[in-house]
PDB file of C-alpha atoms in Angstrom:
ATOM      1  CA  MET A   1      23.866  36.447 -30.288  1.00 53.00           C
ATOM      2  CA  PHE A   2      24.039  36.798 -26.351  1.00 47.00           C
ATOM      3  CA  LYS A   3      22.102  39.552 -26.378  1.00 52.00           C
ATOM      4  CA  LYS A   4      19.515  38.067 -28.383  1.00 53.00           C
ATOM      5  CA  GLY A   5      19.253  35.396 -25.944  1.00 48.00           C
ATOM      6  CA  LEU A   6      19.152  37.378 -23.076  1.00 42.00           C
ATOM      7  CA  MET A   7      16.504  39.083 -24.676  1.00 49.00           C
ATOM      8  CA  LEU A   8      14.462  36.019 -25.162  1.00 47.00           C
ATOM      9  CA  LEU A   9      14.836  34.699 -21.473  1.00 44.00           C
ATOM     10  CA  ILE A  10      13.949  38.304 -20.218  1.00 50.00           C
ATOM     11  CA  SER A  11      10.750  37.956 -22.511  1.00 49.00           C
ATOM     12  CA  ALA A  12       9.902  34.529 -21.696  1.00 45.00           C
ATOM     13  CA  VAL A  13      10.299  34.967 -17.730  1.00 43.00           C
ATOM     14  CA  VAL A  14       7.771  38.231 -18.001  1.00 44.00           C
ATOM     15  CA  LEU A  15       5.440  36.729 -20.372  1.00 42.00           C
ATOM     16  CA  PHE A  16       5.164  33.333 -18.054  1.00 42.00           C
ATOM     17  CA  GLY A  17       5.270  35.481 -14.816  1.00 45.00           C
ATOM     18  CA  VAL A  18       2.931  37.952 -15.540  1.00 44.00           C
ATOM     19  CA  THR A  19       0.542  35.496 -16.923  1.00 43.00           C
ATOM     20  CA  GLY A  20       0.559  33.138 -13.975  1.00 46.00           C
ATOM     21  CA  CYS A  21       1.823  30.008 -15.901  1.00 43.00           C
ATOM     22  CA  ILE A  22       5.032  30.550 -13.578  1.00 41.00           C
ATOM     23  CA  GLN A  23       4.550  30.688  -9.605  1.00 42.00           C
ATOM     24  CA  ILE A  24       7.317  30.904  -7.229  1.00 39.00           C
ATOM     25  CA  THR A  25       6.265  30.174  -3.467  1.00 39.00           C
ATOM     26  CA  SER A  26       8.478  30.222  -0.154  1.00 38.00           C
ATOM     27  CA  LYS A  27       6.066  27.570   1.102  1.00 39.00           C
ATOM     28  CA  THR A  28       7.924  24.614   2.943  1.00 40.00           C
ATOM     29  CA  GLU A  29       6.659  21.310   4.413  1.00 42.00           C
ATOM     30  CA  THR A  30       8.072  18.523   6.499  1.00 44.00           C
ATOM     31  CA  MET A  31       9.180  15.353   5.113  1.00 42.00           C
ATOM     32  CA  ALA A  32       6.557  13.936   7.285  1.00 46.00           C
ATOM     33  CA  SER A  33       3.374  15.635   5.731  1.00 52.00           C
ATOM     34  CA  GLN A  34       4.485  14.599   2.112  1.00 64.00           C
ATOM     35  CA  ALA A  35       4.702  10.819   3.345  1.00 69.00           C
ATOM     36  CA  GLY A  36       2.362   8.349   4.328  1.00 76.00           C
ATOM     37  CA  ILE A  37      -0.743   7.378   2.841  1.00 79.00           C
ATOM     38  CA  PHE A  38      -3.214  10.203   1.663  1.00 82.00           C
ATOM     39  CA  VAL A  39      -6.783  10.121   0.351  1.00 82.00           C
ATOM     40  CA  SER A  40      -8.918  12.388  -1.754  1.00 84.00           C
ATOM     41  CA  LYS A  41     -12.866  12.478  -1.551  1.00 84.00           C
ATOM     42  CA  ASP A  42     -13.114  15.036  -4.510  1.00 88.00           C
ATOM     43  CA  PHE A  43     -11.521  12.643  -7.245  1.00 88.00           C
ATOM     44  CA  GLY A  44      -8.334  13.863  -6.753  1.00 87.00           C
ATOM     45  CA  GLU A  45      -8.712  17.904  -6.532  1.00 90.00           C
ATOM     46  CA  THR A  46      -7.597  17.968  -2.439  1.00 89.00           C
ATOM     47  CA  TRP A  47      -5.282  15.311  -0.676  1.00 88.00           C
ATOM     48  CA  THR A  48      -5.516  15.026   3.062  1.00 83.00           C
ATOM     49  CA  ASN A  49      -2.754  12.799   5.042  1.00 78.00           C
ATOM     50  CA  SER A  50      -4.368   9.760   6.499  1.00 78.00           C
ATOM     51  CA  SER A  51      -1.483   7.914   8.130  1.00 78.00           C
ATOM     52  CA  SER A  52      -2.562   8.245  11.784  1.00 79.00           C
ATOM     53  CA  LEU A  53      -1.626   4.692  13.595  1.00 77.00           C
ATOM     54  CA  MET A  54      -3.802   3.774  16.405  1.00 73.00           C
ATOM     55  CA  THR A  55      -1.678   3.425  19.705  1.00 66.00           C
ATOM     56  CA  PRO A  56      -2.863   2.666  23.280  1.00 66.00           C
ATOM     57  CA  GLY A  57      -2.827   5.827  25.420  1.00 62.00           C
ATOM     58  CA  ALA A  58      -2.539   9.527  24.233  1.00 60.00           C
ATOM     59  CA  THR A  59       0.016   9.572  21.981  1.00 65.00           C
ATOM     60  CA  VAL A  60      -0.769   9.247  18.176  1.00 70.00           C
ATOM     61  CA  GLY A  61       1.523   7.407  16.350  1.00 75.00           C
ATOM     62  CA  THR A  62       2.351   7.208  12.333  1.00 75.00           C
ATOM     63  CA  ILE A  63       2.615   5.245   9.571  1.00 75.00           C
ATOM     64  CA  SER A  64       4.345   7.893   7.465  1.00 74.00           C
ATOM     65  CA  ALA A  65       7.664   5.897   7.594  1.00 74.00           C
ATOM     66  CA  ALA A  66       6.558   2.837   5.891  1.00 80.00           C
ATOM     67  CA  GLU A  67       7.316   2.170   2.419  1.00 86.00           C
ATOM     68  CA  THR A  68       4.105   0.908   0.679  1.00 88.00           C
ATOM     69  CA  LEU A  69       4.145  -1.350  -1.907  1.00 91.00           C
ATOM     70  CA  MET A  70       0.564  -2.267  -2.425  1.00 92.00           C
ATOM     71  CA  MET A  71      -2.798  -1.616  -1.199  1.00 92.00           C
ATOM     72  CA  GLU A  72      -5.784  -3.859  -1.026  1.00 93.00           C
ATOM     73  CA  PHE A  73      -9.517  -2.812  -0.878  1.00 92.00           C
ATOM     74  CA  ASP A  74     -11.620  -5.809   0.747  1.00 91.00           C
ATOM     75  CA  PRO A  75     -14.370  -6.471  -1.843  1.00 89.00           C
ATOM     76  CA  VAL A  76     -17.170  -6.918   0.726  1.00 87.00           C
ATOM     77  CA  ASP A  77     -16.525  -4.063   3.623  1.00 89.00           C
ATOM     78  CA  GLU A  78     -15.810  -0.545   1.949  1.00 88.00           C
ATOM     79  CA  LYS A  79     -14.196   0.548   5.276  1.00 92.00           C
ATOM     80  CA  ALA A  80     -11.509  -2.343   5.085  1.00 92.00           C
ATOM     81  CA  ILE A  81      -8.129  -1.119   3.681  1.00 91.00           C
ATOM     82  CA  TYR A  82      -4.761  -3.372   3.730  1.00 93.00           C
ATOM     83  CA  ILE A  83      -1.611  -1.993   2.751  1.00 93.00           C
ATOM     84  CA  GLY A  84       2.037  -4.254   2.524  1.00 94.00           C
ATOM     85  CA  THR A  85       5.410  -2.627   3.370  1.00 91.00           C
ATOM     86  CA  ARG A  86       8.813  -2.884   2.438  1.00 92.00           C
ATOM     87  CA  LYS A  87       9.967  -3.466   6.184  1.00 85.00           C
ATOM     88  CA  HIS A  88       6.913  -2.701   8.310  1.00 85.00           C
ATOM     89  CA  GLY A  89       4.530  -5.822   7.676  1.00 90.00           C
ATOM     90  CA  MET A  90       1.363  -5.390   6.661  1.00 92.00           C
ATOM     91  CA  LEU A  91      -1.187  -2.669   7.750  1.00 91.00           C
ATOM     92  CA  PHE A  92      -4.950  -2.379   7.888  1.00 91.00           C
ATOM     93  CA  SER A  93      -7.844   0.075   8.509  1.00 91.00           C
ATOM     94  CA  TYR A  94     -11.322  -0.603   9.227  1.00 91.00           C
ATOM     95  CA  ASN A  95     -12.314   2.496   9.253  1.00 89.00           C
ATOM     96  CA  SER A  96     -11.587   3.767   5.612  1.00 88.00           C
ATOM     97  CA  GLY A  97      -8.047   5.038   6.611  1.00 87.00           C
ATOM     98  CA  ALA A  98      -8.689   7.464   9.254  1.00 86.00           C
ATOM     99  CA  GLY A  99      -6.667   5.104  11.680  1.00 86.00           C
ATOM    100  CA  TRP A 100      -4.090   1.939  11.157  1.00 88.00           C
ATOM    101  CA  ASN A 101      -3.274  -0.761  12.936  1.00 89.00           C
ATOM    102  CA  TYR A 102      -0.378  -3.689  12.293  1.00 88.00           C
ATOM    103  CA  GLY A 103      -1.391  -6.975  11.067  1.00 90.00           C
ATOM    104  CA  LEU A 104       1.869  -8.328  10.520  1.00 90.00           C
ATOM    105  CA  THR A 105       4.894  -6.302  12.161  1.00 87.00           C
ATOM    106  CA  ILE A 106       8.112  -7.774   9.830  1.00 88.00           C
ATOM    107  CA  GLY A 107       8.926  -8.583   6.598  1.00 91.00           C
ATOM    108  CA  VAL A 108       8.158  -7.661   2.902  1.00 95.00           C
ATOM    109  CA  THR A 109       4.508  -7.714   1.930  1.00 95.00           C
ATOM    110  CA  ARG A 110       4.361  -7.975  -1.539  1.00 96.00           C
ATOM    111  CA  GLY A 111       0.702  -9.357  -1.863  1.00 96.00           C
ATOM    112  CA  ILE A 112      -3.006  -9.567  -0.280  1.00 96.00           C
ATOM    113  CA  ALA A 113      -5.662 -11.114  -1.127  1.00 95.00           C
ATOM    114  CA  ILE A 114      -9.092 -11.239   1.123  1.00 93.00           C
ATOM    115  CA  GLU A 115     -11.831 -13.840   0.782  1.00 92.00           C
ATOM    116  CA  PRO A 116     -15.023 -12.121  -0.693  1.00 88.00           C
ATOM    117  CA  THR A 117     -17.080 -14.672   1.056  1.00 86.00           C
ATOM    118  CA  ALA A 118     -15.522 -14.425   4.950  1.00 84.00           C
ATOM    119  CA  HIS A 119     -13.512 -11.160   4.889  1.00 75.00           C
ATOM    120  CA  CYS A 120     -12.079 -11.928   8.049  1.00 89.00           C
ATOM    121  CA  THR A 121     -10.323 -14.563   6.009  1.00 93.00           C
ATOM    122  CA  ILE A 122      -6.779 -12.971   4.606  1.00 94.00           C
ATOM    123  CA  TYR A 123      -3.873 -13.951   2.786  1.00 95.00           C
ATOM    124  CA  ALA A 124      -0.260 -12.068   2.631  1.00 96.00           C
ATOM    125  CA  ALA A 125       2.873 -13.119   0.462  1.00 96.00           C
ATOM    126  CA  VAL A 126       5.276 -12.110   3.192  1.00 96.00           C
ATOM    127  CA  ASP A 127       8.759 -12.609   2.108  1.00 95.00           C
ATOM    128  CA  SER A 128       9.159 -16.515   1.547  1.00 96.00           C
ATOM    129  CA  TRP A 129       6.279 -17.401   3.238  1.00 96.00           C
ATOM    130  CA  LEU A 130       2.224 -17.071   2.334  1.00 96.00           C
ATOM    131  CA  LYS A 131       0.740 -16.541   5.385  1.00 96.00           C
ATOM    132  CA  LYS A 132      -3.400 -16.557   6.442  1.00 95.00           C
ATOM    133  CA  THR A 133      -5.591 -15.449   9.012  1.00 94.00           C
ATOM    134  CA  ILE A 134      -9.043 -16.081   9.579  1.00 94.00           C
ATOM    135  CA  ASP A 135      -9.897 -13.823  12.545  1.00 92.00           C
ATOM    136  CA  CYS A 136      -8.785 -10.074  10.809  1.00 89.00           C
ATOM    137  CA  ALA A 137      -5.170 -10.226  11.154  1.00 89.00           C
ATOM    138  CA  ARG A 138      -5.279 -10.960  14.865  1.00 90.00           C
ATOM    139  CA  LYS A 139      -3.391 -14.413  14.563  1.00 94.00           C
ATOM    140  CA  TRP A 140      -1.262 -15.381  11.532  1.00 95.00           C
ATOM    141  CA  ASP A 141      -0.730 -19.449  10.100  1.00 95.00           C
ATOM    142  CA  LYS A 142       1.994 -20.121   7.894  1.00 95.00           C
ATOM    143  CA  VAL A 143       0.326 -22.074   5.240  1.00 94.00           C
ATOM    144  CA  TYR A 144       2.995 -22.081   2.296  1.00 95.00           C
ATOM    145  CA  TYR A 145       7.331 -21.713   2.536  1.00 96.00           C
ATOM    146  CA  THR A 146       9.012 -21.778  -0.877  1.00 95.00           C
ATOM    147  CA  GLY A 147      11.842 -23.712   0.890  1.00 93.00           C
ATOM    148  CA  ASN A 148      14.409 -20.943   0.486  1.00 92.00           C
ATOM    149  CA  ASP A 149      14.708 -17.353   1.920  1.00 92.00           C
ATOM    150  CA  SER A 150      16.105 -16.188  -1.504  1.00 93.00           C
ATOM    151  CA  ARG A 151      12.791 -17.757  -3.443  1.00 95.00           C
ATOM    152  CA  LEU A 152      10.090 -15.211  -2.451  1.00 96.00           C
ATOM    153  CA  VAL A 153       6.208 -15.246  -2.684  1.00 96.00           C
ATOM    154  CA  THR A 154       5.723 -12.114  -4.567  1.00 95.00           C
ATOM    155  CA  ALA A 155       1.967 -12.213  -5.412  1.00 96.00           C
ATOM    156  CA  VAL A 156      -1.253 -13.679  -4.211  1.00 96.00           C
ATOM    157  CA  THR A 157      -5.020 -13.624  -5.186  1.00 95.00           C
ATOM    158  CA  LEU A 158      -8.203 -15.418  -5.035  1.00 93.00           C
ATOM    159  CA  ASP A 159     -10.456 -16.751  -8.027  1.00 91.00           C
ATOM    160  CA  LEU A 160     -13.154 -14.777  -8.155  1.00 84.00           C
ATOM    161  CA  LYS A 161     -15.623 -17.430  -9.470  1.00 87.00           C
ATOM    162  CA  SER A 162     -14.221 -19.869  -6.706  1.00 88.00           C
ATOM    163  CA  PRO A 163     -12.958 -18.080  -3.557  1.00 82.00           C
ATOM    164  CA  LYS A 164     -11.144 -21.154  -2.496  1.00 88.00           C
ATOM    165  CA  THR A 165      -8.864 -21.536  -5.167  1.00 94.00           C
ATOM    166  CA  LEU A 166      -5.679 -19.422  -4.509  1.00 93.00           C
ATOM    167  CA  TRP A 167      -3.176 -18.574  -6.837  1.00 96.00           C
ATOM    168  CA  ALA A 168       0.536 -17.690  -5.642  1.00 96.00           C
ATOM    169  CA  GLY A 169       3.721 -16.257  -7.612  1.00 96.00           C
ATOM    170  CA  LEU A 170       7.023 -16.681  -6.678  1.00 96.00           C
ATOM    171  CA  SER A 171      10.384 -14.459  -7.733  1.00 96.00           C
ATOM    172  CA  THR A 172      11.690 -17.559  -9.786  1.00 96.00           C
ATOM    173  CA  GLY A 173       8.602 -17.253 -12.286  1.00 96.00           C
ATOM    174  CA  GLU A 174       6.701 -20.309 -10.826  1.00 95.00           C
ATOM    175  CA  ILE A 175       3.066 -20.336 -10.272  1.00 96.00           C
ATOM    176  CA  LEU A 176       1.428 -22.192  -7.757  1.00 95.00           C
ATOM    177  CA  LYS A 177      -2.591 -23.141  -7.054  1.00 95.00           C
ATOM    178  CA  SER A 178      -4.198 -24.502  -4.095  1.00 94.00           C
ATOM    179  CA  PRO A 179      -8.066 -25.765  -5.093  1.00 92.00           C
ATOM    180  CA  ASP A 180      -8.623 -25.937  -1.200  1.00 90.00           C
ATOM    181  CA  ALA A 181      -7.738 -22.143   0.386  1.00 82.00           C
TER     182      ALA A 181
END
């Protein structure tokens, strides 16, 4: 029985190894090259890392360590992309992901909504707060607080037919609606 199993294993290795179904490579990659934001311009055939953090000076930073939770694309500006992270707040790119900037530097960003009629108006669900900017993430205002740090704002979206109508979801299962942005 042992001989039969061994012969079957050897036959499978030879069959699949010779036909190219199994490939063993010794290529090693660093974790930094495997983490971050990746972009494909050929429908997923190839991917390139696009995790450069725009920093002042000659030193280029990276957002590879940011744990991305969600990504939102601006409905009007095709080059604007926003990502929510677990520890690093919200990051944005206004050049199709070629370089990233911090919009919010702390907190867990679980949801982002961009007003389609005024793309610099952005809402972010950050921890127990709903935050809003009207100047493309330069200055943020706190527009709603759940009243308890363990009660989180987990989602935010705008009504597409009426962009001033804002919806927010809470960790308690509640859904909030604001008719006036």
